[in-house]
CSV table of C-alpha atoms in Angstrom, one decimal:
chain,number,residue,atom,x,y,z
A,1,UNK,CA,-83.4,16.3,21.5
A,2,UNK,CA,-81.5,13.2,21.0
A,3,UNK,CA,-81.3,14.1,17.0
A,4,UNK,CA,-79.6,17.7,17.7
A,5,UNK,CA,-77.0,16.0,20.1
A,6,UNK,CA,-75.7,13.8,17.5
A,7,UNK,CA,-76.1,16.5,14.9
A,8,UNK,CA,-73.1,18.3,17.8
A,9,UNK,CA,-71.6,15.9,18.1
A,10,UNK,CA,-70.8,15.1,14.4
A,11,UNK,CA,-69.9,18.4,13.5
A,12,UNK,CA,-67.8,17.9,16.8
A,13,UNK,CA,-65.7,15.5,15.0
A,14,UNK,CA,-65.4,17.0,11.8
A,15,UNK,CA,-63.9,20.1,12.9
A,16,UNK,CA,-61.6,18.1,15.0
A,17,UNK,CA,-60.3,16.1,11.4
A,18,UNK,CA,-60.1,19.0,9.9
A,19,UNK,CA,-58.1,20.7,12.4
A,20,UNK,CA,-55.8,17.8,12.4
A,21,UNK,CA,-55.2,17.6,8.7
A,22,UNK,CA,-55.0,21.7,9.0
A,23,UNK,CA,-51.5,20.9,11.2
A,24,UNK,CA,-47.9,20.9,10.0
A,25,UNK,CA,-46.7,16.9,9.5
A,26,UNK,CA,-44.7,15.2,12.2
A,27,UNK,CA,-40.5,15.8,11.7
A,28,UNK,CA,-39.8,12.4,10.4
A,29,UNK,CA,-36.2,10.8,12.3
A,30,UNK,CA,-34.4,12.0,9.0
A,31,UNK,CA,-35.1,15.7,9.4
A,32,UNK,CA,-34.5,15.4,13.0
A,33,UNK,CA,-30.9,14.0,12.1
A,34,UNK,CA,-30.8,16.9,9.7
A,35,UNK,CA,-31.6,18.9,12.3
A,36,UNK,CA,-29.6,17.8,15.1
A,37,UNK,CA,-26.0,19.5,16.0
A,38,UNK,CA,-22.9,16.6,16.8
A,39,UNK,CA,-20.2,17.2,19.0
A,40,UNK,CA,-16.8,16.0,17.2
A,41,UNK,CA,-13.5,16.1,19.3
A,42,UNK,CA,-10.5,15.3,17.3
A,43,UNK,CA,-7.5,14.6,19.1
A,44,UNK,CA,-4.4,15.3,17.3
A,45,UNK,CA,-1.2,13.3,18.1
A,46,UNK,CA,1.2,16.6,18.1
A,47,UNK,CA,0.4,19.7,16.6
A,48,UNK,CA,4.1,20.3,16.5
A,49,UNK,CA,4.6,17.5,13.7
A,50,UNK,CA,4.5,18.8,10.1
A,51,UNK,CA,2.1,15.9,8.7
A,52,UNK,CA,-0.2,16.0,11.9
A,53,UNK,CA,-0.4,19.1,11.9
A,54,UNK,CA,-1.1,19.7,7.7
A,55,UNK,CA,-4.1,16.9,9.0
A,56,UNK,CA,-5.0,18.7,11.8
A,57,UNK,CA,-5.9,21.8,9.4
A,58,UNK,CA,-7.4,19.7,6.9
A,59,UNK,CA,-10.0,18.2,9.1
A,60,UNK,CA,-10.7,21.7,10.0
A,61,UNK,CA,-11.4,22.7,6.8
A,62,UNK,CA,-13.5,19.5,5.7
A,63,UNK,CA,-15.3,19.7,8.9
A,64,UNK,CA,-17.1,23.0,7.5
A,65,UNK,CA,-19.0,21.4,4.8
A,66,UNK,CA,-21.0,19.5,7.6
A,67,UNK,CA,-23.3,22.2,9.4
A,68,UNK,CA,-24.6,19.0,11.6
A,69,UNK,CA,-21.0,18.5,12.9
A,70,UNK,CA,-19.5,21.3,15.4
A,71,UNK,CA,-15.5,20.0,15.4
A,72,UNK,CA,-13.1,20.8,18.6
A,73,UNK,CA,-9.5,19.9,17.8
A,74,UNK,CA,-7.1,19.1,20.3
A,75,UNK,CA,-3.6,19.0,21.0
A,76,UNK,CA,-2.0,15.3,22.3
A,77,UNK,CA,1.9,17.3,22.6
A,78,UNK,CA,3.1,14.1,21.8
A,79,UNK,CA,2.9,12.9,25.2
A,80,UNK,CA,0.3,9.8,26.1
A,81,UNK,CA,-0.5,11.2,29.0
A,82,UNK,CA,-1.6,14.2,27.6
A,83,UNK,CA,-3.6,12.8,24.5
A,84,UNK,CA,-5.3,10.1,27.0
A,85,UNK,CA,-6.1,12.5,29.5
A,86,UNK,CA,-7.5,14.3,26.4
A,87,UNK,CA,-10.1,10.7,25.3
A,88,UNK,CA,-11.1,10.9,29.0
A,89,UNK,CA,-12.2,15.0,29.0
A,90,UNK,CA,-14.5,14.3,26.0
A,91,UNK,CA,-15.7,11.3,27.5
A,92,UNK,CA,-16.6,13.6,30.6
A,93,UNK,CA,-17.6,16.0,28.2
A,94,UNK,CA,-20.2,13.7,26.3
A,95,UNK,CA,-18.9,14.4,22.6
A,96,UNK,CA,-21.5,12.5,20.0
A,97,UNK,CA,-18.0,10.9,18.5
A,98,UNK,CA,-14.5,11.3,18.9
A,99,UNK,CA,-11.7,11.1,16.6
A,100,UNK,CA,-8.0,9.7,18.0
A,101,UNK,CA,-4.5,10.2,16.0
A,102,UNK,CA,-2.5,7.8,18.1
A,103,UNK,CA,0.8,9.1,19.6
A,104,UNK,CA,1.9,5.6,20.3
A,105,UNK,CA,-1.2,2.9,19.6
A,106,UNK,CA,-1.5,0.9,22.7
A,107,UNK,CA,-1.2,3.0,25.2
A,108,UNK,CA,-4.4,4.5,23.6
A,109,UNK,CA,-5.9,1.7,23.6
A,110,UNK,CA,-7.8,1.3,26.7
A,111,UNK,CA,-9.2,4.8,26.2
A,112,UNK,CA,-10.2,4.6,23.3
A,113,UNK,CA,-12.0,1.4,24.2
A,114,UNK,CA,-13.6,3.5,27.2
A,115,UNK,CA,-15.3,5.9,24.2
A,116,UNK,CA,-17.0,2.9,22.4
A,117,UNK,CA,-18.1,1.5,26.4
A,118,UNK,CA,-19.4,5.1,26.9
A,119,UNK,CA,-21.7,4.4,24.0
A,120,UNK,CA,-19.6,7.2,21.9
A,121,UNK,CA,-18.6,6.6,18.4
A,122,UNK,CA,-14.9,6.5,18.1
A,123,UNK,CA,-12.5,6.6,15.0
A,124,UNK,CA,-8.5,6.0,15.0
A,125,UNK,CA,-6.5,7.5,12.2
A,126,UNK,CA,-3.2,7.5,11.0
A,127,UNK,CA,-2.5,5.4,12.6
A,128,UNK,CA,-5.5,2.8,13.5
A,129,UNK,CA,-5.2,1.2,16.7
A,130,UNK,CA,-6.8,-2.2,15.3
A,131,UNK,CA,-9.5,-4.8,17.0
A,132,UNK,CA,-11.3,-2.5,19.1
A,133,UNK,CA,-14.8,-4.1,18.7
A,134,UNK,CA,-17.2,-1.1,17.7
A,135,UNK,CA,-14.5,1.6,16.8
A,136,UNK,CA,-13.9,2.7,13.1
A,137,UNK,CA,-11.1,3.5,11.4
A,138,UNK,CA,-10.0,5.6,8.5
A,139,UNK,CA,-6.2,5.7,7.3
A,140,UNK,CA,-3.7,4.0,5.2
A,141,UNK,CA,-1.3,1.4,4.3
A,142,UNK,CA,1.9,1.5,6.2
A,143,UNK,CA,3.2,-1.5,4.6
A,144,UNK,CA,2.3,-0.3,1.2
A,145,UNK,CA,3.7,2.9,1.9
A,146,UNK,CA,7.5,2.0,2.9
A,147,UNK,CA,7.0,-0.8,0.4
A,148,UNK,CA,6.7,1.6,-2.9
A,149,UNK,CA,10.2,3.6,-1.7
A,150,UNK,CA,12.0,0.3,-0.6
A,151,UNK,CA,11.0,-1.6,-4.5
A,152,UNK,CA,12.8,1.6,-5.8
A,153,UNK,CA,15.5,1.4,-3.3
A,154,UNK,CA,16.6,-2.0,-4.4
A,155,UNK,CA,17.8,-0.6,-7.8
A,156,UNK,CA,19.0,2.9,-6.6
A,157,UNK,CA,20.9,2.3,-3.8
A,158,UNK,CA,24.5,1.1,-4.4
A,159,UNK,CA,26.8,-2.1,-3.8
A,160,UNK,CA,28.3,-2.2,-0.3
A,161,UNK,CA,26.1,1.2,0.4
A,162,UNK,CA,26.3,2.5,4.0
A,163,UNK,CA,22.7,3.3,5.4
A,164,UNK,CA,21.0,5.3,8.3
A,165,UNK,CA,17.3,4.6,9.7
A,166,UNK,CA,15.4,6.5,11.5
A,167,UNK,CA,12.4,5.4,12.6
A,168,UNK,CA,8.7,6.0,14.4
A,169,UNK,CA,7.6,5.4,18.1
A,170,UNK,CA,7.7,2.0,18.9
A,171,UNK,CA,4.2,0.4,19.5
A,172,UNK,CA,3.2,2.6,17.0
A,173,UNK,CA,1.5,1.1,14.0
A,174,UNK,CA,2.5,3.1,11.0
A,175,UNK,CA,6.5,3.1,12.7
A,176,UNK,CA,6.4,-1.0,13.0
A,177,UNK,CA,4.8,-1.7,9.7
A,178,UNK,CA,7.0,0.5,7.8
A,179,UNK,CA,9.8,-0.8,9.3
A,180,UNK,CA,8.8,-4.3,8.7
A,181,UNK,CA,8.1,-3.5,5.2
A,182,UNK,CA,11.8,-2.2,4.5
A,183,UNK,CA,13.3,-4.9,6.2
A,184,UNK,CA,11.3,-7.2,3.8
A,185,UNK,CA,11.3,-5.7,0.8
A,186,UNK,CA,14.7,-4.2,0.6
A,187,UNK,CA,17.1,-5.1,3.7
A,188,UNK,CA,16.4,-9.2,3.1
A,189,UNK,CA,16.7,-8.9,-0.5
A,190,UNK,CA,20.2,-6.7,-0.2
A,191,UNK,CA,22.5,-8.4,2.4
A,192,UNK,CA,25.5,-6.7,1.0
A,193,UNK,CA,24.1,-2.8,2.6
A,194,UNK,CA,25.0,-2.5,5.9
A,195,UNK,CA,23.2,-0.5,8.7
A,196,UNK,CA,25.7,2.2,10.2
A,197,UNK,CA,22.8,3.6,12.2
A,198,UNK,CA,19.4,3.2,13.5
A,199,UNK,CA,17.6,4.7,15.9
A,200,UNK,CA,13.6,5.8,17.3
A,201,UNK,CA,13.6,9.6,16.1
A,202,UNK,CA,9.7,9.6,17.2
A,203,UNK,CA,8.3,11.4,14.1
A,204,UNK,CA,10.6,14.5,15.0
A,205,UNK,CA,12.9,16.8,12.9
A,206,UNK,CA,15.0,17.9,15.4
A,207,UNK,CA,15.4,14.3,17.4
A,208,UNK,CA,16.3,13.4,13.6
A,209,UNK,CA,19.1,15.9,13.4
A,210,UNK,CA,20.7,15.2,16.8
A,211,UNK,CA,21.4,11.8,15.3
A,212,UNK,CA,22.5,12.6,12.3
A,213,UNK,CA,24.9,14.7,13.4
A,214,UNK,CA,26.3,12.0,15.6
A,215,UNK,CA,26.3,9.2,12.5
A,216,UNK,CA,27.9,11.9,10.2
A,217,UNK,CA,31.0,12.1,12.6
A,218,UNK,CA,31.4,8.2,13.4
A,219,UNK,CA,30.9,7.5,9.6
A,220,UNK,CA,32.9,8.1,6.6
A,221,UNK,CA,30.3,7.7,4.5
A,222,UNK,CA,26.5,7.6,4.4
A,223,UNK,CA,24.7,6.4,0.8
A,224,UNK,CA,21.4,6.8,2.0
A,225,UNK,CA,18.8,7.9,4.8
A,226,UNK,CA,15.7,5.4,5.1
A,227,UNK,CA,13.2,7.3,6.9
A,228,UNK,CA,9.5,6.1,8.2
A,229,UNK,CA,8.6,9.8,7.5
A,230,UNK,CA,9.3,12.8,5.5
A,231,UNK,CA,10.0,14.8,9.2
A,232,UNK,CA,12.2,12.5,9.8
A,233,UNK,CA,14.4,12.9,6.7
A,234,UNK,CA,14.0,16.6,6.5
A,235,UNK,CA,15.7,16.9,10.1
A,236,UNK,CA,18.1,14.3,8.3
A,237,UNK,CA,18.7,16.2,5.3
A,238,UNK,CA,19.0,19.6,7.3
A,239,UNK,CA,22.3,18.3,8.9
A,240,UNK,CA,24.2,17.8,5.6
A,241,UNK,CA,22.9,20.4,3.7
A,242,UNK,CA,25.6,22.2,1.6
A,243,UNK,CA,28.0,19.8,2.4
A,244,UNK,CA,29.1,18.2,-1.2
A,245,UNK,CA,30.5,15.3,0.6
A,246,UNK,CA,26.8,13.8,0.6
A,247,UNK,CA,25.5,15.9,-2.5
A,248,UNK,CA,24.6,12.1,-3.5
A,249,UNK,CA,22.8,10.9,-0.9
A,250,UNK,CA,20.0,9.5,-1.3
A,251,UNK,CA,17.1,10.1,1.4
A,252,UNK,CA,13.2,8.3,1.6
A,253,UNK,CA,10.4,9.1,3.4
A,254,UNK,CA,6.6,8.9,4.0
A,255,UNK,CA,3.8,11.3,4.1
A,256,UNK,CA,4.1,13.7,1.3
A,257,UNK,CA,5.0,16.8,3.0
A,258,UNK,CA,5.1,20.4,1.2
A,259,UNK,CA,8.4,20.5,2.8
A,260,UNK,CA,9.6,16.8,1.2
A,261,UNK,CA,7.9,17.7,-1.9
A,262,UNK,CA,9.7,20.8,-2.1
A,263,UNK,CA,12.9,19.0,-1.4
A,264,UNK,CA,12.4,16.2,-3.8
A,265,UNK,CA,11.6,19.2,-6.6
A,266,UNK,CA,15.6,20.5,-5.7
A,267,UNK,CA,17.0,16.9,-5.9
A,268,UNK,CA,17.7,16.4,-2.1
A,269,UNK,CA,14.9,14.0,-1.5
A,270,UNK,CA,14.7,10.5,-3.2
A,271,UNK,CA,11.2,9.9,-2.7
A,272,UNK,CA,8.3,9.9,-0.8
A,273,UNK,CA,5.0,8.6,-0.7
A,274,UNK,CA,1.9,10.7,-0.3
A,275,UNK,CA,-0.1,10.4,2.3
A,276,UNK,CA,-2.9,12.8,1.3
A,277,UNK,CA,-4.1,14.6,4.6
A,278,UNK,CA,-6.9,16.0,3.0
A,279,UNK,CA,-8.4,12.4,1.6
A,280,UNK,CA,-7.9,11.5,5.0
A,281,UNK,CA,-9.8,14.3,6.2
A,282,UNK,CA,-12.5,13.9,4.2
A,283,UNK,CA,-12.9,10.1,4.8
A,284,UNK,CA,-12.5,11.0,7.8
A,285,UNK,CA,-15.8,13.2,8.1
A,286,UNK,CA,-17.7,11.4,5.8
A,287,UNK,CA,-16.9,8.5,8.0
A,288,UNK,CA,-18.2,10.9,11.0
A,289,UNK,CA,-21.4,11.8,9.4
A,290,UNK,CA,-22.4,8.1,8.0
A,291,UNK,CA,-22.1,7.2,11.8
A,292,UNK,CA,-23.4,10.1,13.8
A,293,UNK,CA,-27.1,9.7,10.9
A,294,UNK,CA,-27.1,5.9,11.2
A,295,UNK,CA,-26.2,5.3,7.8
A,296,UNK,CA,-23.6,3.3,9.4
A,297,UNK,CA,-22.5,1.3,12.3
A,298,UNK,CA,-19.1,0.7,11.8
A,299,UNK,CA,-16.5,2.1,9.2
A,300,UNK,CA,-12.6,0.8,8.4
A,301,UNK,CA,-11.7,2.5,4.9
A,302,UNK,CA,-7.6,3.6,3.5
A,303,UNK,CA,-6.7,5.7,1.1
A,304,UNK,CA,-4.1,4.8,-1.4
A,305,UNK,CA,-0.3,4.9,-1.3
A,306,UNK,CA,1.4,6.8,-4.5
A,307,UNK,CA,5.3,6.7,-5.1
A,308,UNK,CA,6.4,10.5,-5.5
A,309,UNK,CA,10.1,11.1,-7.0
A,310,UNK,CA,11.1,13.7,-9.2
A,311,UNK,CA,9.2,12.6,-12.5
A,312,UNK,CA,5.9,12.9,-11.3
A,313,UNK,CA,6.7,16.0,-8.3
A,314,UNK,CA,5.1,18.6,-9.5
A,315,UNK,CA,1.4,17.1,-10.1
A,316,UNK,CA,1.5,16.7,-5.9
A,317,UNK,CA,2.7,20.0,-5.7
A,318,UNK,CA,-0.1,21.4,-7.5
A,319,UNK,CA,-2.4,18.8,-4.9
A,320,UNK,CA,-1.0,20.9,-1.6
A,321,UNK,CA,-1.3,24.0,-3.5
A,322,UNK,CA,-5.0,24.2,-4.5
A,323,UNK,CA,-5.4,23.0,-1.0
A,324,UNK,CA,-3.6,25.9,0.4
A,325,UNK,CA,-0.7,23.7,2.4
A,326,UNK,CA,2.0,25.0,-0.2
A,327,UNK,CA,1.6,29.3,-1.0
């Protein structure tokens, strides 16, 4: 009796391995990061603004290569308010990570320091909001970028030139550094130009053109337009356009816009340098991924700063075109 109860219970356990070797393997915590979905809100500063807009679309665009990523994009208007209120909804709204174009820098702050408390990933971009202790940060060189247009400036401008400057939200990071960076590489190094206008034109064309107008009719000249963006000198360039008093003018920006591109390609435009929205974007959402998987905690990378002027115009041209930004 005893021998047939252990002959039971042995097949018992043998059927019991095999069944378990019979089953599918355990998901391992790489397939199940595979597997898993992410919510990404990216909060644009102003959807109204040609570059934030042009990297609005790109991170659209890039965001489709990740099927682990689903990607909401907001508006900011522009307005603090707005954008914070905007951190604090996809806070609310638990988003795995969230993605914050500053309108002014610190006054996003705090609420981007309220995603990383949350326990949500957070990224600032163009431009970073720096020393938030466990946010990342993809964007560029500010600095650098002025810096390039101001080195050329030093040659092309002329003796006793009268200037105009428009610049960025103050507090912002991109608007301050630039600015600092044409004071030192060009304004200290060139006593003999004189300012005839300056004023905070907030990233926008037509804020741009309203002064402008106002400097053209107070001065008798104008050499040159230093602007901390390509909007900015657009809205600039808008004002005098066809007017052969200031078919010499000379006129700098930032960002690399299809519309500054296009200008420099006529000769209205000086120069610009690019700041590639699409390498941002797809830092940007590698940057996303590496976090969301674990691949990596934290994340502060730039991309790089080239000087476009006529010469070399038509390669960047070619950039925005294959990515759809120029028809």
């Amino acid at each position: 009796m005893k021998k047939k109860v252990l002959k039971v219970v042995s097949m018992l356990l043998v059927v019991g391995l095999l069944a378990g070797c019979s089953t599918s393997k355990p998901t391992t915590p790489a397939q199940s990061d595979t597997a898993k979905t992410y919510k990404v809100a990216y909060i644009a500063r102003a959807q109204s603004d040609s570059f934030a807009a042009w990297l609005a679309n790109s991170v659209k665009e890039e965001a489709k290569k990740y099927p682990n990523i689903k990607l909401e994009v907001f508006d900011g208007q522009a307005n603090d308010d707005k954008e914070n209120s905007m951190i604090e909804n996809a806070i609310t709204n638990k988003f795995d990570l969230v993605i914050v174009q500053p309108n002014s820098g610190e006054s996003q702050r705090p609420y981007v320091e309220k995603v990383v408390k949350a326990g949500i990933f957070a990224i600032t971009t163009n431009a970073r909001i720096s020393g938030i202790e466990g946010a990342s940060s993809v964007d560029a060189q500010p600095y650098e970028q002025a810096a390039v247009n101001a080195r050329a400036a030093l040659t092309q401008i002329p003796q006793n030139a009268k200037v105009v400057v428009l610049k960025g939200p103050s507090g912002n990071f991109h608007a301050d550094e630039r600015r600092a960076s044409w004071q030192k590489e060009f304004f200290d190094k060139r006593p003999d130009v004189k300012i005839v206008g300056e004023q905070i034109a907030n990233w926008n064309k037509d804020e741009a053109m309203k002064y402008m107008e106002d400097w053209v009719q107070a001065n008798d000249k104008i050499d040159a337009v230093i602007a901390m963006n390509d909007n900015m000198a657009a809205g600039a360039l808008e004002v005098v356009k066809g007017n052969a008093k200031y078919s010499q003018m000379l006129a700098y920006g930032v960002d690399g816009t299809a519309e500054a591109l296009l200008l420099i390609k006529e000769g209205r435009m000086t120069s610009t340098c690019l700041q590639n929205a699409n390498e941002l974007a797809e830092k940007m959402l590698d940057a996303s991924n590496k976090l969301l998987t674990g691949a990596e905690k934290k994340i502060d990378t730039d991309i790089g700063n080239p000087l476009v002027t006529k010469e070399n115009v038509d390669q960047y041209i070619e950039i925005l075109k294959k990515s759809g930004t120029i028809k």
